Amino acid sequence: MNSKKVSKAEQPLSLMIPIYVVCILLAVLSIAPFWIMIINATRSTTQIQAHAISFIPGNALMNNLEKIQDKDMFKPLVGFANSALISVGVTVLALYFSSLTAYALTAYEWKLRESFFSMIMGVMMIPSTVTTIGFYQACYRLGLDNNRLMLILPAIASPMMVFFMRQYLQASLQISIVESARIDGAKELQIFNKIILPIMKPALATQAIFTFVSSWNNFFMPLVLLTKSEKYTMPIMVRLLNGDSYKTEYGCVYLGLSMTVLPLILVYMFLSKYIVAGVALGGVKG
C-alpha cells in the first residue's frame, strides 16, 4: 500500500520534468542570441571573423567603444533621443485613440457600427509596405518628408490595436457602469478618461509594450522619411556603422546593436508581467 501511494505521489513530478526541460530549452534558445550579441560587443573584428559564435567575453570592449566614438555619423545620444521621442509619441497616440475607437464600437449603438468594424478588419489585411510610396509622396508634397511628426501622427489609426481593445472591452465592460455615469451627469469624455481607461489598464500596458518595441525597432519608414543626420533614430545610427565598403568593424556593430536593444530589455524586465495578464484578460469573455 505504501509503495502504491509513493508511486502516485511521484507520478505528477515525472510528468512535470519534461515540461520543465522544454521550458528551460526554450528559455536558453531565446536568451542565446542576446547573449552572443553582447559577448561579440566585447570582441574584436578578427575574433568574430574567426569564431562568430562565442559564449566567453573578449577584451576589446573599450577598443570598440573608442572606434564608435570616432565615427562622425554615429551619435548614440541623438539616436536615443529621436527614438524615444518617436516611440513615446507613437505609443501614447495609438493607445488613446485606439481605445477611444474601441469604446465607440462597444458602448454605442449606431447604424454603421458593424460595417465600420468590418472596414477596420479589412485595413488590417493590407501590408504597410503597399502604402509606403503614396505616404511618402503625400509627405513630400506637403513639405513634411523630413519631419519626425510624420512618423508619429499615423499611429492615431492603428487597426490591430483597435481590434484588440474592442475584444477586451467586450469581455470586461459593463454598459450599466456607463449608463450610471451618464445619469450622474458625467460627459462622454469624462466617462472615457475616468472610468473606461482605468478598466483597460492591463490591455493598455500590454499594447504599450508591443507598440513601443515595434516603433523603437522601426527602420524602414525613418530611413525613407528622414534625411538629416540629427534626426536619425537608433536603428539608422547602427546601420551607419556597417556602411564602410572597405572594412566593417563587426565589434562596433555588435556594440551598437547592444546599445539599441538595452532599453527594450529594460522595458521587458519591468513590464513583462502585464503581457500575460493583459492577453489572458482580453481573451476571456465573461
PDB file of C-alpha atoms in Angstrom:
ATOM      1  CA  MET A   1       0.000   0.000   0.000  1.00  0.00           C
ATOM      2  CA  ASN A   2       2.789   2.381   0.849  1.00  0.00           C
ATOM      3  CA  SER A   3       4.561   1.644  -2.406  1.00  0.00           C
ATOM      4  CA  LYS A   4       1.393   2.457  -4.372  1.00  0.00           C
ATOM      5  CA  LYS A   5       0.954   5.748  -2.529  1.00  0.00           C
ATOM      6  CA  VAL A   6       4.549   6.734  -3.251  1.00  0.00           C
ATOM      7  CA  SER A   7       4.178   5.906  -6.931  1.00  0.00           C
ATOM      8  CA  LYS A   8       1.019   8.013  -7.175  1.00  0.00           C
ATOM      9  CA  ALA A   9       2.754  10.904  -5.449  1.00  0.00           C
ATOM     10  CA  GLU A  10       5.725  10.659  -7.786  1.00  0.00           C
ATOM     11  CA  GLN A  11       3.629  10.481 -10.933  1.00  0.00           C
ATOM     12  CA  PRO A  12       2.853  14.252 -11.199  1.00  0.00           C
ATOM     13  CA  LEU A  13       6.542  15.063 -10.726  1.00  0.00           C
ATOM     14  CA  SER A  14       7.521  12.680 -13.508  1.00  0.00           C
ATOM     15  CA  LEU A  15       5.038  14.394 -15.793  1.00  0.00           C
ATOM     16  CA  MET A  16       6.339  17.861 -14.905  1.00  0.00           C
ATOM     17  CA  ILE A  17      10.002  17.088 -15.590  1.00  0.00           C
ATOM     18  CA  PRO A  18       9.627  17.031 -19.415  1.00  0.00           C
ATOM     19  CA  ILE A  19       7.685  20.302 -19.236  1.00  0.00           C
ATOM     20  CA  TYR A  20      10.452  21.927 -17.201  1.00  0.00           C
ATOM     21  CA  VAL A  21      13.069  20.615 -19.637  1.00  0.00           C
ATOM     22  CA  VAL A  22      11.200  22.050 -22.622  1.00  0.00           C
ATOM     23  CA  CYS A  23      10.717  25.400 -20.871  1.00  0.00           C
ATOM     24  CA  ILE A  24      14.393  25.609 -19.956  1.00  0.00           C
ATOM     25  CA  LEU A  25      15.379  24.731 -23.520  1.00  0.00           C
ATOM     26  CA  LEU A  26      13.087  27.420 -24.944  1.00  0.00           C
ATOM     27  CA  ALA A  27      14.451  29.952 -22.448  1.00  0.00           C
ATOM     28  CA  VAL A  28      18.028  29.139 -23.478  1.00  0.00           C
ATOM     29  CA  LEU A  29      17.154  29.441 -27.179  1.00  0.00           C
ATOM     30  CA  SER A  30      15.513  32.818 -26.513  1.00  0.00           C
ATOM     31  CA  ILE A  31      18.359  34.235 -24.433  1.00  0.00           C
ATOM     32  CA  ALA A  32      21.259  32.841 -26.501  1.00  0.00           C
ATOM     33  CA  PRO A  33      21.062  35.358 -29.413  1.00  0.00           C
ATOM     34  CA  PHE A  34      21.107  38.311 -26.998  1.00  0.00           C
ATOM     35  CA  TRP A  35      23.956  36.791 -25.021  1.00  0.00           C
ATOM     36  CA  ILE A  36      26.006  36.177 -28.171  1.00  0.00           C
ATOM     37  CA  MET A  37      25.339  39.749 -29.314  1.00  0.00           C
ATOM     38  CA  ILE A  38      26.547  41.177 -26.002  1.00  0.00           C
ATOM     39  CA  ILE A  39      29.588  38.873 -25.978  1.00  0.00           C
ATOM     40  CA  ASN A  40      30.521  39.879 -29.546  1.00  0.00           C
ATOM     41  CA  ALA A  41      30.372  43.517 -28.463  1.00  0.00           C
ATOM     42  CA  THR A  42      33.406  42.766 -26.267  1.00  0.00           C
ATOM     43  CA  ARG A  43      35.361  41.040 -29.064  1.00  0.00           C
ATOM     44  CA  SER A  44      37.427  42.386 -31.941  1.00  0.00           C
ATOM     45  CA  THR A  45      36.549  42.055 -35.619  1.00  0.00           C
ATOM     46  CA  THR A  46      39.317  39.486 -36.122  1.00  0.00           C
ATOM     47  CA  GLN A  47      37.999  37.314 -33.298  1.00  0.00           C
ATOM     48  CA  ILE A  48      34.431  37.497 -34.637  1.00  0.00           C
ATOM     49  CA  GLN A  49      35.529  36.590 -38.144  1.00  0.00           C
ATOM     50  CA  ALA A  50      37.484  33.621 -36.805  1.00  0.00           C
ATOM     51  CA  HIS A  51      34.721  32.387 -34.479  1.00  0.00           C
ATOM     52  CA  ALA A  52      31.360  34.068 -34.997  1.00  0.00           C
ATOM     53  CA  ILE A  53      29.771  32.327 -32.006  1.00  0.00           C
ATOM     54  CA  SER A  54      31.370  32.526 -28.602  1.00  0.00           C
ATOM     55  CA  PHE A  55      29.999  32.436 -25.073  1.00  0.00           C
ATOM     56  CA  ILE A  56      33.160  33.829 -23.448  1.00  0.00           C
ATOM     57  CA  PRO A  57      33.610  37.640 -23.249  1.00  0.00           C
ATOM     58  CA  GLY A  58      36.534  39.207 -25.061  1.00  0.00           C
ATOM     59  CA  ASN A  59      38.857  42.068 -24.109  1.00  0.00           C
ATOM     60  CA  ALA A  60      38.094  44.551 -26.905  1.00  0.00           C
ATOM     61  CA  LEU A  61      35.126  46.379 -25.370  1.00  0.00           C
ATOM     62  CA  MET A  62      36.975  49.637 -24.706  1.00  0.00           C
ATOM     63  CA  ASN A  63      38.632  49.456 -28.139  1.00  0.00           C
ATOM     64  CA  ASN A  64      35.240  49.057 -29.807  1.00  0.00           C
ATOM     65  CA  LEU A  65      33.865  51.936 -27.750  1.00  0.00           C
ATOM     66  CA  GLU A  66      36.721  54.186 -28.862  1.00  0.00           C
ATOM     67  CA  LYS A  67      36.141  53.271 -32.501  1.00  0.00           C
ATOM     68  CA  ILE A  68      32.435  54.052 -32.177  1.00  0.00           C
ATOM     69  CA  GLN A  69      33.240  57.458 -30.709  1.00  0.00           C
ATOM     70  CA  ASP A  70      35.496  58.159 -33.699  1.00  0.00           C
ATOM     71  CA  LYS A  71      32.562  57.654 -36.084  1.00  0.00           C
ATOM     72  CA  ASP A  72      31.330  61.101 -37.087  1.00  0.00           C
ATOM     73  CA  MET A  73      27.840  59.959 -38.081  1.00  0.00           C
ATOM     74  CA  PHE A  74      27.230  57.699 -35.083  1.00  0.00           C
ATOM     75  CA  LYS A  75      25.771  59.803 -32.268  1.00  0.00           C
ATOM     76  CA  PRO A  76      24.090  57.469 -29.764  1.00  0.00           C
ATOM     77  CA  LEU A  77      22.614  60.258 -27.620  1.00  0.00           C
ATOM     78  CA  VAL A  78      20.950  61.819 -30.655  1.00  0.00           C
ATOM     79  CA  GLY A  79      19.715  58.425 -31.795  1.00  0.00           C
ATOM     80  CA  PHE A  80      18.343  57.599 -28.347  1.00  0.00           C
ATOM     81  CA  ALA A  81      16.581  60.968 -28.089  1.00  0.00           C
ATOM     82  CA  ASN A  82      14.969  60.667 -31.529  1.00  0.00           C
ATOM     83  CA  SER A  83      13.928  57.049 -30.998  1.00  0.00           C
ATOM     84  CA  ALA A  84      12.491  57.845 -27.562  1.00  0.00           C
ATOM     85  CA  LEU A  85      10.559  60.855 -28.875  1.00  0.00           C
ATOM     86  CA  ILE A  86       9.052  58.917 -31.765  1.00  0.00           C
ATOM     87  CA  SER A  87       8.362  55.740 -29.784  1.00  0.00           C
ATOM     88  CA  VAL A  88       6.714  57.523 -26.857  1.00  0.00           C
ATOM     89  CA  GLY A  89       4.628  59.697 -29.192  1.00  0.00           C
ATOM     90  CA  VAL A  90       3.504  56.690 -31.238  1.00  0.00           C
ATOM     91  CA  THR A  91       2.652  54.701 -28.104  1.00  0.00           C
ATOM     92  CA  VAL A  92       0.604  57.475 -26.469  1.00  0.00           C
ATOM     93  CA  LEU A  93      -1.375  58.353 -29.605  1.00  0.00           C
ATOM     94  CA  ALA A  94      -2.016  54.741 -30.585  1.00  0.00           C
ATOM     95  CA  LEU A  95      -3.186  53.754 -27.102  1.00  0.00           C
ATOM     96  CA  TYR A  96      -5.518  56.696 -26.555  1.00  0.00           C
ATOM     97  CA  PHE A  97      -7.203  56.910 -29.941  1.00  0.00           C
ATOM     98  CA  SER A  98      -7.412  53.148 -30.435  1.00  0.00           C
ATOM     99  CA  SER A  99      -9.054  52.806 -27.019  1.00  0.00           C
ATOM    100  CA  LEU A 100     -11.428  55.639 -27.870  1.00  0.00           C
ATOM    101  CA  THR A 101     -12.390  53.963 -31.146  1.00  0.00           C
ATOM    102  CA  ALA A 102     -12.851  50.611 -29.440  1.00  0.00           C
ATOM    103  CA  TYR A 103     -15.068  52.267 -26.823  1.00  0.00           C
ATOM    104  CA  ALA A 104     -17.246  53.780 -29.553  1.00  0.00           C
ATOM    105  CA  LEU A 105     -17.567  50.367 -31.209  1.00  0.00           C
ATOM    106  CA  THR A 106     -18.552  48.734 -27.921  1.00  0.00           C
ATOM    107  CA  ALA A 107     -20.637  51.189 -25.906  1.00  0.00           C
ATOM    108  CA  TYR A 108     -22.647  52.924 -28.632  1.00  0.00           C
ATOM    109  CA  GLU A 109     -25.383  51.606 -30.878  1.00  0.00           C
ATOM    110  CA  TRP A 110     -25.221  53.191 -34.328  1.00  0.00           C
ATOM    111  CA  LYS A 111     -26.295  52.126 -37.775  1.00  0.00           C
ATOM    112  CA  LEU A 112     -22.957  51.529 -39.494  1.00  0.00           C
ATOM    113  CA  ARG A 113     -21.096  50.157 -36.481  1.00  0.00           C
ATOM    114  CA  GLU A 114     -20.585  46.652 -37.856  1.00  0.00           C
ATOM    115  CA  SER A 115     -19.696  47.975 -41.316  1.00  0.00           C
ATOM    116  CA  PHE A 116     -17.123  50.301 -39.789  1.00  0.00           C
ATOM    117  CA  PHE A 117     -15.598  47.448 -37.817  1.00  0.00           C
ATOM    118  CA  SER A 118     -15.512  45.297 -40.964  1.00  0.00           C
ATOM    119  CA  MET A 119     -13.640  48.102 -42.726  1.00  0.00           C
ATOM    120  CA  ILE A 120     -11.095  48.173 -39.886  1.00  0.00           C
ATOM    121  CA  MET A 121     -10.652  44.426 -40.219  1.00  0.00           C
ATOM    122  CA  GLY A 122     -10.106  44.870 -43.959  1.00  0.00           C
ATOM    123  CA  VAL A 123      -7.442  47.541 -43.400  1.00  0.00           C
ATOM    124  CA  MET A 124      -5.601  45.078 -41.133  1.00  0.00           C
ATOM    125  CA  MET A 125      -5.128  42.803 -44.152  1.00  0.00           C
ATOM    126  CA  ILE A 126      -3.274  45.478 -46.178  1.00  0.00           C
ATOM    127  CA  PRO A 127       0.544  45.278 -45.807  1.00  0.00           C
ATOM    128  CA  SER A 128       2.048  48.554 -44.655  1.00  0.00           C
ATOM    129  CA  THR A 129       4.678  48.460 -47.417  1.00  0.00           C
ATOM    130  CA  VAL A 130       1.936  48.791 -50.042  1.00  0.00           C
ATOM    131  CA  THR A 131       1.093  52.303 -48.835  1.00  0.00           C
ATOM    132  CA  THR A 132       4.687  53.473 -48.392  1.00  0.00           C
ATOM    133  CA  ILE A 133       5.073  55.137 -51.804  1.00  0.00           C
ATOM    134  CA  GLY A 134       1.787  57.024 -51.555  1.00  0.00           C
ATOM    135  CA  PHE A 135       2.530  58.095 -47.995  1.00  0.00           C
ATOM    136  CA  TYR A 136       5.981  59.379 -48.946  1.00  0.00           C
ATOM    137  CA  GLN A 137       4.583  61.299 -51.922  1.00  0.00           C
ATOM    138  CA  ALA A 138       1.979  62.932 -49.695  1.00  0.00           C
ATOM    139  CA  CYS A 139       4.647  63.912 -47.157  1.00  0.00           C
ATOM    140  CA  TYR A 140       6.907  65.254 -49.914  1.00  0.00           C
ATOM    141  CA  ARG A 141       4.175  67.427 -51.448  1.00  0.00           C
ATOM    142  CA  LEU A 142       3.293  68.816 -48.031  1.00  0.00           C
ATOM    143  CA  GLY A 143       6.945  69.538 -47.288  1.00  0.00           C
ATOM    144  CA  LEU A 144       6.974  67.125 -44.349  1.00  0.00           C
ATOM    145  CA  ASP A 145       9.289  64.476 -45.783  1.00  0.00           C
ATOM    146  CA  ASN A 146      11.998  65.220 -43.195  1.00  0.00           C
ATOM    147  CA  ASN A 147       9.722  65.689 -40.199  1.00  0.00           C
ATOM    148  CA  ARG A 148       9.619  63.282 -37.262  1.00  0.00           C
ATOM    149  CA  LEU A 149       5.997  64.244 -36.723  1.00  0.00           C
ATOM    150  CA  MET A 150       5.011  62.183 -39.780  1.00  0.00           C
ATOM    151  CA  LEU A 151       6.341  59.087 -38.028  1.00  0.00           C
ATOM    152  CA  ILE A 152       4.140  59.800 -35.004  1.00  0.00           C
ATOM    153  CA  LEU A 153       0.775  61.025 -36.342  1.00  0.00           C
ATOM    154  CA  PRO A 154      -0.104  57.882 -38.375  1.00  0.00           C
ATOM    155  CA  ALA A 155      -0.210  55.981 -35.067  1.00  0.00           C
ATOM    156  CA  ILE A 156      -3.634  57.564 -34.470  1.00  0.00           C
ATOM    157  CA  ALA A 157      -5.039  54.940 -36.867  1.00  0.00           C
ATOM    158  CA  SER A 158      -3.951  51.525 -35.569  1.00  0.00           C
ATOM    159  CA  PRO A 159      -6.412  48.841 -36.767  1.00  0.00           C
ATOM    160  CA  MET A 160      -4.753  45.942 -34.955  1.00  0.00           C
ATOM    161  CA  MET A 161      -4.862  47.752 -31.634  1.00  0.00           C
ATOM    162  CA  VAL A 162      -8.486  48.798 -32.178  1.00  0.00           C
ATOM    163  CA  PHE A 163      -9.372  45.146 -32.700  1.00  0.00           C
ATOM    164  CA  PHE A 164      -7.552  44.079 -29.535  1.00  0.00           C
ATOM    165  CA  MET A 165      -9.091  46.852 -27.419  1.00  0.00           C
ATOM    166  CA  ARG A 166     -12.590  46.103 -28.715  1.00  0.00           C
ATOM    167  CA  GLN A 167     -12.245  42.432 -27.813  1.00  0.00           C
ATOM    168  CA  TYR A 168     -11.041  43.403 -24.356  1.00  0.00           C
ATOM    169  CA  LEU A 169     -13.886  45.841 -23.739  1.00  0.00           C
ATOM    170  CA  GLN A 170     -16.489  43.356 -24.883  1.00  0.00           C
ATOM    171  CA  ALA A 171     -15.184  40.946 -22.249  1.00  0.00           C
ATOM    172  CA  SER A 172     -14.732  43.370 -19.346  1.00  0.00           C
ATOM    173  CA  LEU A 173     -17.001  46.411 -19.798  1.00  0.00           C
ATOM    174  CA  GLN A 174     -20.461  46.527 -18.252  1.00  0.00           C
ATOM    175  CA  ILE A 175     -22.654  49.055 -20.044  1.00  0.00           C
ATOM    176  CA  SER A 176     -24.557  49.682 -16.806  1.00  0.00           C
ATOM    177  CA  ILE A 177     -21.486  51.497 -15.442  1.00  0.00           C
ATOM    178  CA  VAL A 178     -21.532  53.880 -18.399  1.00  0.00           C
ATOM    179  CA  GLU A 179     -25.269  54.437 -18.080  1.00  0.00           C
ATOM    180  CA  SER A 180     -24.940  55.183 -14.366  1.00  0.00           C
ATOM    181  CA  ALA A 181     -22.242  57.752 -15.069  1.00  0.00           C
ATOM    182  CA  ARG A 182     -24.451  59.413 -17.677  1.00  0.00           C
ATOM    183  CA  ILE A 183     -27.328  59.609 -15.188  1.00  0.00           C
ATOM    184  CA  ASP A 184     -24.980  61.277 -12.701  1.00  0.00           C
ATOM    185  CA  GLY A 185     -24.254  63.957 -15.311  1.00  0.00           C
ATOM    186  CA  ALA A 186     -20.792  62.898 -16.499  1.00  0.00           C
ATOM    187  CA  LYS A 187     -19.862  63.867 -20.036  1.00  0.00           C
ATOM    188  CA  GLU A 188     -18.721  61.288 -22.561  1.00  0.00           C
ATOM    189  CA  LEU A 189     -15.034  62.185 -22.467  1.00  0.00           C
ATOM    190  CA  GLN A 190     -15.105  62.212 -18.663  1.00  0.00           C
ATOM    191  CA  ILE A 191     -16.601  58.731 -18.694  1.00  0.00           C
ATOM    192  CA  PHE A 192     -13.912  57.532 -21.058  1.00  0.00           C
ATOM    193  CA  ASN A 193     -10.972  59.168 -19.275  1.00  0.00           C
ATOM    194  CA  LYS A 194     -12.004  58.428 -15.683  1.00  0.00           C
ATOM    195  CA  ILE A 195     -13.889  55.135 -15.971  1.00  0.00           C
ATOM    196  CA  ILE A 196     -13.024  53.292 -19.182  1.00  0.00           C
ATOM    197  CA  LEU A 197      -9.263  53.881 -19.249  1.00  0.00           C
ATOM    198  CA  PRO A 198      -8.720  52.568 -15.676  1.00  0.00           C
ATOM    199  CA  ILE A 199     -10.714  49.450 -16.588  1.00  0.00           C
ATOM    200  CA  MET A 200      -8.412  48.920 -19.577  1.00  0.00           C
ATOM    201  CA  LYS A 201      -5.117  49.192 -17.677  1.00  0.00           C
ATOM    202  CA  PRO A 202      -3.942  45.597 -18.338  1.00  0.00           C
ATOM    203  CA  ALA A 203      -4.736  45.877 -22.054  1.00  0.00           C
ATOM    204  CA  LEU A 204      -3.124  49.327 -22.251  1.00  0.00           C
ATOM    205  CA  ALA A 205       0.058  48.078 -20.563  1.00  0.00           C
ATOM    206  CA  THR A 206       0.270  45.093 -22.894  1.00  0.00           C
ATOM    207  CA  GLN A 207      -0.221  47.109 -26.055  1.00  0.00           C
ATOM    208  CA  ALA A 208       2.124  49.819 -24.793  1.00  0.00           C
ATOM    209  CA  ILE A 209       4.968  47.299 -24.631  1.00  0.00           C
ATOM    210  CA  PHE A 210       4.326  45.898 -28.098  1.00  0.00           C
ATOM    211  CA  THR A 211       3.841  49.336 -29.665  1.00  0.00           C
ATOM    212  CA  PHE A 212       6.922  50.865 -28.039  1.00  0.00           C
ATOM    213  CA  VAL A 213       9.142  47.957 -29.076  1.00  0.00           C
ATOM    214  CA  SER A 214       7.776  47.963 -32.629  1.00  0.00           C
ATOM    215  CA  SER A 215       8.285  51.706 -33.005  1.00  0.00           C
ATOM    216  CA  TRP A 216      11.768  51.595 -31.464  1.00  0.00           C
ATOM    217  CA  ASN A 217      12.847  48.854 -33.881  1.00  0.00           C
ATOM    218  CA  ASN A 218      11.261  50.531 -36.909  1.00  0.00           C
ATOM    219  CA  PHE A 219      13.985  51.003 -39.508  1.00  0.00           C
ATOM    220  CA  PHE A 220      12.302  51.269 -42.900  1.00  0.00           C
ATOM    221  CA  MET A 221       9.998  54.291 -42.540  1.00  0.00           C
ATOM    222  CA  PRO A 222      12.519  56.508 -40.676  1.00  0.00           C
ATOM    223  CA  LEU A 223      15.087  55.625 -43.324  1.00  0.00           C
ATOM    224  CA  VAL A 224      12.647  56.676 -46.068  1.00  0.00           C
ATOM    225  CA  LEU A 225      11.421  59.914 -44.479  1.00  0.00           C
ATOM    226  CA  LEU A 226      14.446  61.217 -42.560  1.00  0.00           C
ATOM    227  CA  THR A 227      17.469  62.511 -44.438  1.00  0.00           C
ATOM    228  CA  LYS A 228      19.185  64.741 -41.862  1.00  0.00           C
ATOM    229  CA  SER A 229      21.634  63.042 -39.519  1.00  0.00           C
ATOM    230  CA  GLU A 230      20.420  64.985 -36.469  1.00  0.00           C
ATOM    231  CA  LYS A 231      17.016  63.308 -36.878  1.00  0.00           C
ATOM    232  CA  TYR A 232      18.223  59.734 -37.325  1.00  0.00           C
ATOM    233  CA  THR A 233      16.848  57.093 -34.994  1.00  0.00           C
ATOM    234  CA  MET A 234      18.969  54.491 -33.237  1.00  0.00           C
ATOM    235  CA  PRO A 235      18.462  51.695 -35.822  1.00  0.00           C
ATOM    236  CA  ILE A 236      19.642  54.033 -38.580  1.00  0.00           C
ATOM    237  CA  MET A 237      22.657  55.030 -36.478  1.00  0.00           C
ATOM    238  CA  VAL A 238      23.617  51.376 -36.107  1.00  0.00           C
ATOM    239  CA  ARG A 239      23.197  50.851 -39.854  1.00  0.00           C
ATOM    240  CA  LEU A 240      25.759  53.595 -40.442  1.00  0.00           C
ATOM    241  CA  LEU A 241      28.350  51.518 -38.565  1.00  0.00           C
ATOM    242  CA  ASN A 242      28.057  48.898 -41.292  1.00  0.00           C
ATOM    243  CA  GLY A 243      28.401  51.383 -44.128  1.00  0.00           C
ATOM    244  CA  ASP A 244      32.166  51.200 -44.673  1.00  0.00           C
ATOM    245  CA  SER A 245      32.744  49.488 -48.022  1.00  0.00           C
ATOM    246  CA  TYR A 246      36.383  48.691 -47.249  1.00  0.00           C
ATOM    247  CA  LYS A 247      36.210  47.256 -43.757  1.00  0.00           C
ATOM    248  CA  THR A 248      33.363  46.552 -41.397  1.00  0.00           C
ATOM    249  CA  GLU A 249      34.118  46.712 -37.695  1.00  0.00           C
ATOM    250  CA  TYR A 250      31.864  43.903 -36.516  1.00  0.00           C
ATOM    251  CA  GLY A 251      32.694  44.527 -32.864  1.00  0.00           C
ATOM    252  CA  CYS A 252      31.434  48.100 -33.212  1.00  0.00           C
ATOM    253  CA  VAL A 253      28.296  46.893 -34.983  1.00  0.00           C
ATOM    254  CA  TYR A 254      27.519  44.432 -32.192  1.00  0.00           C
ATOM    255  CA  LEU A 255      28.198  47.112 -29.599  1.00  0.00           C
ATOM    256  CA  GLY A 256      25.788  49.460 -31.372  1.00  0.00           C
ATOM    257  CA  LEU A 257      23.167  46.722 -31.528  1.00  0.00           C
ATOM    258  CA  SER A 258      23.608  46.056 -27.819  1.00  0.00           C
ATOM    259  CA  MET A 259      23.100  49.740 -27.059  1.00  0.00           C
ATOM    260  CA  THR A 260      19.935  49.708 -29.181  1.00  0.00           C
ATOM    261  CA  VAL A 261      18.458  46.615 -27.546  1.00  0.00           C
ATOM    262  CA  LEU A 262      19.271  47.639 -23.965  1.00  0.00           C
ATOM    263  CA  PRO A 263      16.205  49.910 -23.476  1.00  0.00           C
ATOM    264  CA  LEU A 264      13.926  47.185 -24.842  1.00  0.00           C
ATOM    265  CA  ILE A 265      15.361  44.632 -22.431  1.00  0.00           C
ATOM    266  CA  LEU A 266      14.728  47.012 -19.534  1.00  0.00           C
ATOM    267  CA  VAL A 267      11.142  47.576 -20.699  1.00  0.00           C
ATOM    268  CA  TYR A 268      10.531  43.834 -20.809  1.00  0.00           C
ATOM    269  CA  MET A 269      12.124  43.304 -17.389  1.00  0.00           C
ATOM    270  CA  PHE A 270       9.841  45.810 -15.671  1.00  0.00           C
ATOM    271  CA  LEU A 271       6.610  45.324 -17.659  1.00  0.00           C
ATOM    272  CA  SER A 272       6.655  41.733 -18.903  1.00  0.00           C
ATOM    273  CA  LYS A 273       4.113  40.617 -16.295  1.00  0.00           C
ATOM    274  CA  TYR A 274       1.463  42.767 -17.983  1.00  0.00           C
ATOM    275  CA  ILE A 275       1.825  40.873 -21.277  1.00  0.00           C
ATOM    276  CA  VAL A 276       0.441  37.600 -19.946  1.00  0.00           C
ATOM    277  CA  ALA A 277      -2.107  39.299 -17.683  1.00  0.00           C
ATOM    278  CA  GLY A 278      -3.401  41.575 -20.415  1.00  0.00           C
ATOM    279  CA  VAL A 279      -3.643  38.908 -23.074  1.00  0.00           C
ATOM    280  CA  ALA A 280      -5.368  36.492 -20.683  1.00  0.00           C
ATOM    281  CA  LEU A 281      -7.916  39.064 -19.526  1.00  0.00           C
ATOM    282  CA  GLY A 282      -8.519  40.236 -23.068  1.00  0.00           C
ATOM    283  CA  GLY A 283      -9.107  36.728 -24.351  1.00  0.00           C
ATOM    284  CA  VAL A 284     -11.559  35.587 -21.632  1.00  0.00           C
ATOM    285  CA  LYS A 285     -15.069  36.687 -22.361  1.00  0.00           C
ATOM    286  CA  GLY A 286     -17.389  36.984 -19.393  1.00  0.00           C
TER     287      GLY A 286
END
